[in-house]
Amino acid sequence: MLETRNLDKSFGAIHVTRNVALKLEKGERRVILGPNGAGKTTLFNQLVGEIQPSSGSIHLAGEDVTRLSVADRARRGLSRSYQKNTLFDGLTVWENLGLAAAIALGKGTGLMRDPLHDPEVIETVKEVAALVNLGRSLHAPVAAVSYGVRRQLEVGIALATRPKVLLMDEPTSGVGPEMSRGFHRLLKNLPRDLTVLIIEHDMDLAFDVADTITVLNYGEVVFDGLPEAARNSALLKEIYLGSWEDA
Amino acid sequence: MFRHTRLRLITLALLAIGAVLYGAFTGYFGLEVLTEIAILAILVLSLDLVAGFGGMVSLCHGALMGTGAYAFAMLASDLGLSPAAAMAGAIGLTGAVAALIGAICARSHGIYFIMATLAFSQMGYSLVFESPWFGGDDGLSDVPRPDLSAIGLDLNDPRTFTFWCLAALALAYLVAAQVLRSGMGRSMVGLMHNEKRLRALGLTAWRVKAVAFGISGAIAGLAGVLAAQQTQYISPGLMAWTVSGEALVVVILGGLGTLVGPLVGALLFVMLRHEVSAFTPYWHAVVGMILVAVVMSRANGVYGWIEHRLSVRGAHGKPIEPEVENA
Ligand SMILES: Nc1ncnc2c1ncn2[C@@H]1O[C@H](COP(=O)(O)OP(=O)(O)OP(=O)(O)O)[C@@H](O)[C@H]1O
Ligand SMILES: [Mg+2]
């Protein structure tokens, strides 16, 4: 469903992605682990087209999308959430989700109908709001809701496009254990045919939801396999030092 | 997101009733003032559409208005089109020019966008000013008014002409409000708040900007056509960037991103100009001081301040509350 071949990216002298080869099957849940600065976010940026790789290629559902724009890839069903909230701050939670749904449904450029009153859009917003537990804050402006709610909205916007492939960049970063468990449930409730790639620091969550695990270190894939194998890997223990024991 | 709050509808109704009553009973001078207000209101409406709801602060809307005026005059006089056809042609042409400018400037933001639009404005000005084709310094005279005798109207009658301009203003408002409540308008507001995220959702940003700027330009073109019909004479002064600057002042005075505010701004601005210039030639200084006071007060213009006082949420109206509220 999503595949990279020999993906390489350098910023000047800094080599951030080294020869990364990933292959996700349809419906696969893969977690990307790796220390700070390993190049995880930079990998996502290349997958969605926000930055161009120095070399290598990216394939979405069998099609080479390496040269396609961000918007073109999104229209093919690729959606992401950001590590740092990237919301429509001046709008309400409802409007944020509605806008995302409207664009994905191809109703974001018409001149006649109001997509925010479109039944299909409303249906999508309701569904996503229930999924990411935003029901109570729906009509509040983004500026007025807590960080945790914004974090849920961040994922909600990505989901509102009803993607085929969903990339989530540390969805639980900065939220408490309660909300973290909420995300956990969310992941379990996602449609089974949705392909998911998650960058995650929370080991419990990682091992629990992952079908497969990829570990990046200095831009390189140092592990690619099943969660059980990852748990017992000496190399990973070394990379993660003490934090591994807590998992 | 744009929404017709109750306050906005009441304000619109008051403005409409006031304009009709004043237009029906005032004398020649009053009609001139009212026409001036209506034409300025159309221009600032078009500017607020892109500046207030798309973050595209333009310094070429004066030139776009000028484009509409020149296009109308030349299509009617030089090409001999009927005034009605010339109007349609001029509005369409201005819209196309604006869409092109919007597409070209789409990648720049903030101050760079402003400067890019200013550059286009200056290009237009020098083209018109230098070229004998456009009448150069002398401008163009004998600009016709449409012949509406078929429906029993004589646009050479000052009162009829004033109502013609008011009708155009009403139409321009309806178009702008319709655009803002369409998918295109919603996306444009989204672009203003977070262009990167909108791209990631699958929106081709430059296309939305080009279309929105084109529609806005067409409305500015309508203002230009009416300005040409009003004086039946046009000069390159219409294309000067100061016209764009003045339009921006009016939008900010009234309330950026409220659509209704700029109408109030146009009313206040023209009234101030006439009232204050009766006492002192330094009316620009007085308007300047008022603008400074408005900006310093941190209110969103005069109308924005009223909205705020009546505790309607912010500059973009109350959140949209569709039927799903208690879902
Ligand atoms: N635009 C850029 N220009 C130069 N260097 C960059 C750029 N973007 C990222 N980097 C560098 O690339 C490296 C990887 O960054 P990246 O954000 O991908 O790491 P990460 O794995 O997501 O880390 P974290 O867990 O902290 O989010 C870092 O050293 C970063 O400084
Ligand atoms: Mg990161």
Coordinates of N, CA, C and O in Angstrom, one line a residue, chain B residues 50-181:
Chain B
V50 N -11.2 39.3 -0.1 CA -9.9 38.6 -0.1 C -8.9 38.9 1.0 O -8.2 38.1 1.5
A51 N -9.0 40.2 1.5 CA -8.1 40.6 2.6 C -8.6 40.1 3.9 O -7.8 39.6 4.7
G52 N -9.8 40.2 4.2 CA -10.4 39.9 5.5 C -10.7 38.4 5.6 O -10.7 37.9 6.7
F53 N -10.9 37.7 4.5 CA -11.3 36.3 4.6 C -10.2 35.4 4.0 O -10.4 34.2 4.1
G54 N -9.3 36.0 3.3 CA -8.2 35.1 2.7 C -6.8 35.6 3.0 O -5.9 35.0 2.6
G55 N -6.7 36.6 3.9 CA -5.4 37.1 4.2 C -4.6 37.7 3.1 O -3.4 37.9 3.1
M56 N -5.3 37.9 1.9 CA -4.6 38.5 0.8 C -4.8 40.0 0.7 O -5.8 40.5 0.1
V57 N -4.0 40.7 1.5 CA -4.1 42.1 1.6 C -3.5 42.7 0.2 O -2.3 42.5 -0.1
S58 N -4.4 43.3 -0.5 CA -4.0 43.7 -1.9 C -3.9 45.2 -2.0 O -4.7 46.0 -1.4
L59 N -2.9 45.6 -2.7 CA -2.7 47.1 -3.0 C -2.9 47.3 -4.5 O -2.3 48.2 -5.1
C60 N -3.7 46.4 -5.1 CA -4.0 46.6 -6.5 C -5.5 46.7 -6.8 O -5.9 46.7 -8.0
H61 N -6.3 46.8 -5.8 CA -7.7 46.8 -6.0 C -8.1 48.1 -6.7 O -9.1 48.2 -7.4
G62 N -7.4 49.2 -6.4 CA -7.7 50.5 -7.1 C -7.4 50.3 -8.5 O -8.2 50.7 -9.4
A63 N -6.3 49.7 -8.9 CA -6.0 49.5 -10.3 C -7.0 48.6 -10.9 O -7.3 48.7 -12.1
L64 N -7.5 47.6 -10.2 CA -8.5 46.7 -10.8 C -9.8 47.5 -11.0 O -10.4 47.3 -12.1
M65 N -10.1 48.4 -10.1 CA -11.3 49.2 -10.4 C -11.0 50.1 -11.6 O -11.9 50.2 -12.5
G66 N -9.8 50.6 -11.7 CA -9.4 51.4 -12.9 C -9.5 50.6 -14.2 O -10.0 51.0 -15.2
T67 N -9.1 49.3 -14.1 CA -9.2 48.4 -15.2 C -10.6 48.3 -15.7 O -10.9 48.3 -16.9
G68 N -11.5 48.1 -14.7 CA -12.9 48.0 -15.1 C -13.4 49.3 -15.8 O -14.2 49.2 -16.8
A69 N -13.0 50.4 -15.2 CA -13.4 51.7 -15.8 C -12.9 51.9 -17.2 O -13.7 52.2 -18.1
Y70 N -11.6 51.6 -17.4 CA -11.0 51.8 -18.7 C -11.6 50.8 -19.7 O -11.9 51.1 -20.9
A71 N -11.7 49.5 -19.2 CA -12.3 48.5 -20.1 C -13.7 48.9 -20.6 O -14.0 48.8 -21.8
F72 N -14.5 49.4 -19.7 CA -15.8 49.7 -20.0 C -15.8 50.9 -21.1 O -16.5 50.8 -22.1
A73 N -15.0 51.9 -20.8 CA -15.0 53.1 -21.6 C -14.5 52.7 -23.0 O -15.1 53.1 -24.1
M74 N -13.5 51.9 -23.1 CA -13.0 51.5 -24.4 C -13.8 50.5 -25.2 O -14.0 50.6 -26.4
L75 N -14.4 49.6 -24.4 CA -15.3 48.6 -25.1 C -16.5 49.4 -25.7 O -17.0 49.1 -26.8
A76 N -17.0 50.3 -24.9 CA -18.2 51.1 -25.4 C -17.9 52.1 -26.5 O -18.6 52.2 -27.5
S77 N -16.8 52.9 -26.3 CA -16.5 53.9 -27.2 C -15.7 53.4 -28.4 O -16.1 53.5 -29.6
D78 N -14.6 52.7 -28.2 CA -13.7 52.3 -29.3 C -14.2 51.1 -30.1 O -14.1 51.1 -31.3
L79 N -14.8 50.2 -29.3 CA -15.3 49.0 -30.0 C -16.8 49.1 -30.4 O -17.3 48.2 -31.0
G80 N -17.4 50.2 -29.8 CA -18.8 50.4 -30.2 C -19.8 49.4 -29.6 O -20.9 49.2 -30.2
L81 N -19.4 48.7 -28.5 CA -20.3 47.7 -27.9 C -21.4 48.5 -27.3 O -21.2 49.7 -26.9
S82 N -22.6 47.9 -27.1 CA -23.6 48.5 -26.3 C -23.1 48.6 -24.9 O -22.4 47.8 -24.4
P83 N -23.6 49.7 -24.1 CA -23.1 49.8 -22.8 C -23.3 48.6 -21.9 O -22.5 48.2 -21.1
A84 N -24.4 47.9 -22.1 CA -24.7 46.7 -21.3 C -23.6 45.6 -21.6 O -23.1 45.0 -20.7
A85 N -23.3 45.4 -22.9 CA -22.3 44.4 -23.3 C -20.9 44.8 -22.8 O -20.1 44.0 -22.4
A86 N -20.7 46.1 -22.9 CA -19.4 46.7 -22.4 C -19.2 46.5 -20.9 O -18.1 46.1 -20.5
M87 N -20.3 46.6 -20.2 CA -20.3 46.4 -18.8 C -19.9 44.9 -18.5 O -19.0 44.6 -17.7
A88 N -20.6 44.0 -19.1 CA -20.3 42.6 -18.9 C -18.9 42.3 -19.3 O -18.1 41.6 -18.6
G89 N -18.5 42.8 -20.4 CA -17.1 42.6 -20.9 C -16.1 43.1 -19.9 O -15.1 42.5 -19.6
A90 N -16.3 44.3 -19.4 CA -15.3 45.0 -18.5 C -15.2 44.2 -17.2 O -14.1 44.0 -16.7
I91 N -16.4 43.8 -16.7 CA -16.3 43.0 -15.4 C -15.6 41.7 -15.6 O -14.8 41.3 -14.8
G92 N -15.9 41.0 -16.7 CA -15.3 39.7 -17.0 C -13.8 39.9 -17.2 O -13.0 39.1 -16.7
L93 N -13.4 40.9 -17.9 CA -12.0 41.2 -18.2 C -11.2 41.5 -16.9 O -10.1 40.9 -16.7
T94 N -11.8 42.3 -16.1 CA -11.2 42.7 -14.8 C -11.0 41.4 -13.9 O -10.0 41.2 -13.3
G95 N -12.1 40.6 -13.9 CA -12.0 39.3 -13.2 C -10.9 38.4 -13.7 O -10.1 37.9 -12.9
A96 N -10.7 38.4 -15.0 CA -9.7 37.5 -15.6 C -8.3 38.1 -15.2 O -7.4 37.3 -14.8
V97 N -8.1 39.4 -15.3 CA -6.8 40.0 -14.9 C -6.5 39.7 -13.5 O -5.4 39.3 -13.1
A98 N -7.5 39.9 -12.6 CA -7.4 39.7 -11.2 C -7.0 38.2 -10.9 O -6.2 37.9 -10.1
A99 N -7.7 37.3 -11.6 CA -7.4 35.9 -11.4 C -5.9 35.5 -11.7 O -5.3 34.8 -11.0
L100 N -5.5 36.2 -12.8 CA -4.1 36.0 -13.2 C -3.1 36.5 -12.1 O -2.2 35.9 -11.7
I101 N -3.4 37.7 -11.6 CA -2.6 38.3 -10.6 C -2.6 37.4 -9.4 O -1.6 37.1 -8.7
G102 N -3.8 36.9 -9.0 CA -3.9 36.1 -7.8 C -3.1 34.8 -8.0 O -2.5 34.3 -7.0
A103 N -3.2 34.2 -9.2 CA -2.4 33.0 -9.4 C -0.9 33.2 -9.3 O -0.2 32.5 -8.7
I104 N -0.5 34.4 -9.9 CA 1.0 34.7 -9.8 C 1.4 35.0 -8.4 O 2.5 34.6 -8.0
C105 N 0.6 35.7 -7.7 CA 1.0 36.1 -6.3 C 0.7 35.1 -5.3 O 1.1 35.2 -4.1
A106 N 0.1 34.0 -5.7 CA -0.4 33.0 -4.7 C 0.7 32.4 -3.8 O 0.4 32.1 -2.6
R107 N 1.9 32.4 -4.3 CA 3.0 31.8 -3.5 C 3.6 32.7 -2.4 O 4.3 32.3 -1.6
S108 N 3.3 34.0 -2.6 CA 3.8 35.0 -1.6 C 2.8 35.3 -0.5 O 1.6 35.2 -0.7
H109 N 3.3 35.6 0.6 CA 2.5 35.9 1.8 C 2.8 37.2 2.4 O 3.9 37.7 2.2
G110 N 1.9 37.7 3.2 CA 2.2 38.9 4.1 C 2.7 40.1 3.3 O 2.1 40.4 2.2
I111 N 3.8 40.7 3.7 CA 4.3 41.9 3.1 C 4.7 41.6 1.6 O 4.6 42.5 0.8
Y112 N 5.1 40.4 1.3 CA 5.6 40.1 0.0 C 4.4 40.1 -1.0 O 4.4 40.5 -2.1
F113 N 3.2 39.6 -0.5 CA 2.0 39.6 -1.3 C 1.6 41.0 -1.5 O 1.3 41.4 -2.7
I114 N 1.6 41.9 -0.5 CA 1.3 43.3 -0.6 C 2.1 43.9 -1.7 O 1.6 44.6 -2.6
M115 N 3.4 43.7 -1.6 CA 4.4 44.3 -2.6 C 4.1 43.8 -4.0 O 4.2 44.6 -4.9
A116 N 3.9 42.5 -4.1 CA 3.6 42.0 -5.5 C 2.4 42.6 -6.1 O 2.4 43.0 -7.3
T117 N 1.3 42.8 -5.3 CA 0.1 43.4 -5.8 C 0.4 44.9 -6.1 O -0.1 45.4 -7.1
L118 N 1.2 45.5 -5.3 CA 1.5 46.9 -5.6 C 2.3 47.0 -6.9 O 2.0 48.0 -7.7
A119 N 3.2 46.1 -7.2 CA 3.9 46.1 -8.4 C 2.9 46.0 -9.6 O 3.1 46.8 -10.6
F120 N 2.0 45.1 -9.5 CA 1.0 45.0 -10.6 C 0.2 46.3 -10.8 O -0.1 46.8 -11.9
S121 N -0.1 46.9 -9.6 CA -0.9 48.2 -9.6 C 0.0 49.3 -10.4 O -0.6 50.0 -11.2
Q122 N 1.2 49.3 -10.1 CA 2.1 50.3 -10.7 C 2.3 50.1 -12.2 O 2.3 51.0 -13.0
M123 N 2.4 48.8 -12.5 CA 2.5 48.5 -14.0 C 1.2 49.0 -14.7 O 1.3 49.6 -15.8
G124 N 0.1 48.7 -14.1 CA -1.2 49.1 -14.7 C -1.2 50.6 -14.9 O -1.6 51.2 -15.9
Y125 N -0.8 51.3 -13.8 CA -0.8 52.8 -13.8 C 0.1 53.3 -14.9 O -0.4 54.2 -15.7
S126 N 1.3 52.8 -15.0 CA 2.2 53.4 -16.0 C 1.7 53.1 -17.4 O 1.9 53.9 -18.3
L127 N 1.2 51.9 -17.6 CA 0.7 51.5 -18.9 C -0.4 52.5 -19.4 O -0.3 53.0 -20.5
V128 N -1.3 52.8 -18.5 CA -2.4 53.7 -18.8 C -1.9 55.1 -19.0 O -2.3 55.9 -19.9
F129 N -1.0 55.5 -18.1 CA -0.5 56.9 -18.1 C 0.3 57.2 -19.3 O 0.2 58.3 -19.9
E130 N 1.1 56.2 -19.7 CA 2.1 56.5 -20.8 C 1.5 56.3 -22.2 O 1.9 56.9 -23.2
S131 N 0.5 55.4 -22.3 CA 0.1 55.0 -23.6 C -1.0 55.9 -24.2 O -2.0 56.2 -23.5
P132 N -0.8 56.4 -25.4 CA -1.8 57.3 -26.0 C -3.1 56.5 -26.3 O -4.2 57.1 -26.3
W133 N -2.9 55.2 -26.4 CA -4.1 54.3 -26.6 C -5.1 54.5 -25.6 O -6.3 54.4 -25.8
F134 N -4.7 54.7 -24.3 CA -5.6 54.9 -23.2 C -5.9 56.3 -22.9 O -6.4 56.7 -21.8
G135 N -5.5 57.2 -23.9 CA -5.8 58.6 -23.6 C -4.7 59.3 -22.8 O -4.8 60.5 -22.5
G136 N -3.7 58.5 -22.3 CA -2.6 59.1 -21.5 C -3.1 59.9 -20.4 O -4.1 59.6 -19.7
D137 N -2.4 61.0 -20.2 CA -2.6 61.9 -19.1 C -4.1 62.5 -19.1 O -4.7 62.8 -18.1
D138 N -4.6 62.7 -20.4 CA -5.9 63.3 -20.5 C -7.1 62.4 -20.1 O -8.2 62.9 -19.9
G139 N -6.8 61.1 -20.1 CA -8.0 60.3 -19.8 C -8.9 60.1 -21.0 O -8.6 60.4 -22.1
L140 N -10.1 59.6 -20.7 CA -11.1 59.3 -21.7 C -12.4 60.0 -21.3 O -12.8 60.0 -20.1
S141 N -13.0 60.7 -22.3 CA -14.3 61.3 -21.9 C -15.5 60.7 -22.7 O -15.3 59.8 -23.5
D142 N -16.6 61.3 -22.5 CA -17.9 60.8 -23.2 C -18.2 59.4 -22.9 O -18.6 58.6 -23.8
V143 N -17.9 58.9 -21.7 CA -18.2 57.6 -21.3 C -19.7 57.5 -21.2 O -20.4 58.3 -20.5
P144 N -20.4 56.5 -21.9 CA -21.8 56.4 -21.9 C -22.4 55.7 -20.6 O -21.6 55.1 -19.9
R145 N -23.6 55.9 -20.4 CA -24.4 55.2 -19.4 C -25.3 54.2 -20.1 O -25.8 54.5 -21.2
P146 N -25.6 53.1 -19.5 CA -26.5 52.1 -20.2 C -27.9 52.7 -20.5 O -28.3 53.6 -19.7
D147 N -28.5 52.3 -21.5 CA -29.8 52.8 -21.9 C -30.8 51.8 -21.4 O -31.0 50.6 -21.9
L148 N -31.6 52.2 -20.3 CA -32.5 51.3 -19.7 C -34.0 51.7 -20.0 O -34.9 51.4 -19.3
S149 N -34.1 52.5 -21.1 CA -35.4 53.0 -21.4 C -36.4 51.9 -21.7 O -37.6 52.1 -21.6
A150 N -35.9 50.7 -22.1 CA -36.8 49.6 -22.4 C -37.6 49.2 -21.1 O -38.8 48.8 -21.3
I151 N -37.0 49.4 -20.0 CA -37.8 49.1 -18.7 C -38.2 50.4 -18.0 O -38.4 50.5 -16.8
G152 N -38.2 51.5 -18.8 CA -38.8 52.8 -18.3 C -37.8 53.5 -17.4 O -38.3 54.3 -16.6
L153 N -36.5 53.2 -17.5 CA -35.6 53.9 -16.6 C -34.7 54.8 -17.4 O -34.2 54.4 -18.5
D154 N -34.4 56.0 -16.9 CA -33.4 56.9 -17.5 C -32.2 57.1 -16.6 O -32.3 57.8 -15.6
L155 N -31.1 56.5 -17.0 CA -30.0 56.6 -16.1 C -29.3 57.9 -16.1 O -28.4 58.2 -15.3
N156 N -29.7 58.8 -17.0 CA -29.2 60.2 -17.0 C -29.9 61.0 -15.9 O -29.4 62.1 -15.6
D157 N -31.0 60.5 -15.4 CA -31.6 61.1 -14.2 C -30.8 60.8 -13.0 O -30.5 59.6 -12.7
P158 N -30.3 61.8 -12.2 CA -29.4 61.5 -11.1 C -30.0 60.5 -10.1 O -29.3 59.7 -9.6
R159 N -31.3 60.7 -9.8 CA -31.8 59.8 -8.8 C -31.8 58.3 -9.3 O -31.5 57.4 -8.5
T160 N -32.2 58.2 -10.5 CA -32.2 56.8 -11.1 C -30.8 56.2 -11.1 O -30.6 55.1 -10.8
F161 N -29.8 57.1 -11.4 CA -28.5 56.6 -11.5 C -28.0 56.2 -10.1 O -27.3 55.1 -9.9
T162 N -28.4 56.9 -9.1 CA -28.0 56.6 -7.7 C -28.6 55.2 -7.3 O -27.9 54.4 -6.8
F163 N -29.8 55.0 -7.7 CA -30.4 53.7 -7.3 C -29.9 52.6 -8.2 O -29.8 51.4 -7.7
W164 N -29.4 52.9 -9.3 CA -28.7 51.9 -10.2 C -27.4 51.4 -9.4 O -27.1 50.2 -9.4
C165 N -26.7 52.4 -8.9 CA -25.5 52.1 -8.1 C -25.8 51.3 -6.8 O -25.1 50.4 -6.5
L166 N -26.9 51.7 -6.2 CA -27.3 51.0 -4.9 C -27.7 49.5 -5.3 O -27.4 48.6 -4.5
A167 N -28.4 49.3 -6.4 CA -28.7 48.0 -6.8 C -27.5 47.2 -7.1 O -27.4 46.0 -6.7
A168 N -26.5 47.8 -7.7 CA -25.2 47.1 -8.0 C -24.6 46.7 -6.7 O -24.0 45.6 -6.6
L169 N -24.6 47.6 -5.7 CA -24.0 47.3 -4.4 C -24.7 46.1 -3.8 O -24.0 45.2 -3.2
A170 N -26.0 46.1 -3.8 CA -26.8 45.0 -3.2 C -26.3 43.7 -3.9 O -26.1 42.7 -3.2
L171 N -26.2 43.7 -5.2 CA -25.8 42.5 -6.0 C -24.4 42.1 -5.6 O -24.2 40.9 -5.3
A172 N -23.5 43.1 -5.5 CA -22.1 42.8 -5.1 C -22.1 42.1 -3.7 O -21.3 41.2 -3.5
Y173 N -22.9 42.6 -2.8 CA -22.9 42.1 -1.5 C -23.4 40.6 -1.5 O -22.8 39.7 -0.9
L174 N -24.5 40.4 -2.3 CA -25.0 39.0 -2.3 C -24.0 38.1 -2.9 O -23.8 36.9 -2.4
V175 N -23.3 38.5 -3.9 CA -22.3 37.6 -4.6 C -21.2 37.3 -3.5 O -20.8 36.2 -3.4
A176 N -20.7 38.4 -2.9 CA -19.6 38.2 -1.9 C -20.0 37.2 -0.8 O -19.3 36.3 -0.4
A177 N -21.2 37.5 -0.3 CA -21.7 36.6 0.8 C -21.9 35.2 0.4 O -21.6 34.2 1.1
Q178 N -22.3 35.0 -0.9 CA -22.5 33.7 -1.4 C -21.2 33.0 -1.6 O -21.0 31.8 -1.2
V179 N -20.2 33.7 -2.1 CA -18.8 33.1 -2.2 C -18.3 32.7 -0.8 O -17.8 31.6 -0.7
L180 N -18.5 33.5 0.2 CA -18.0 33.2 1.5 C -18.6 32.0 2.1 O -18.1 31.3 2.9
R181 N -19.9 31.7 1.7 CA -20.6 30.5 2.3 C -20.5 29.3 1.4 O -21.1 28.3 1.6

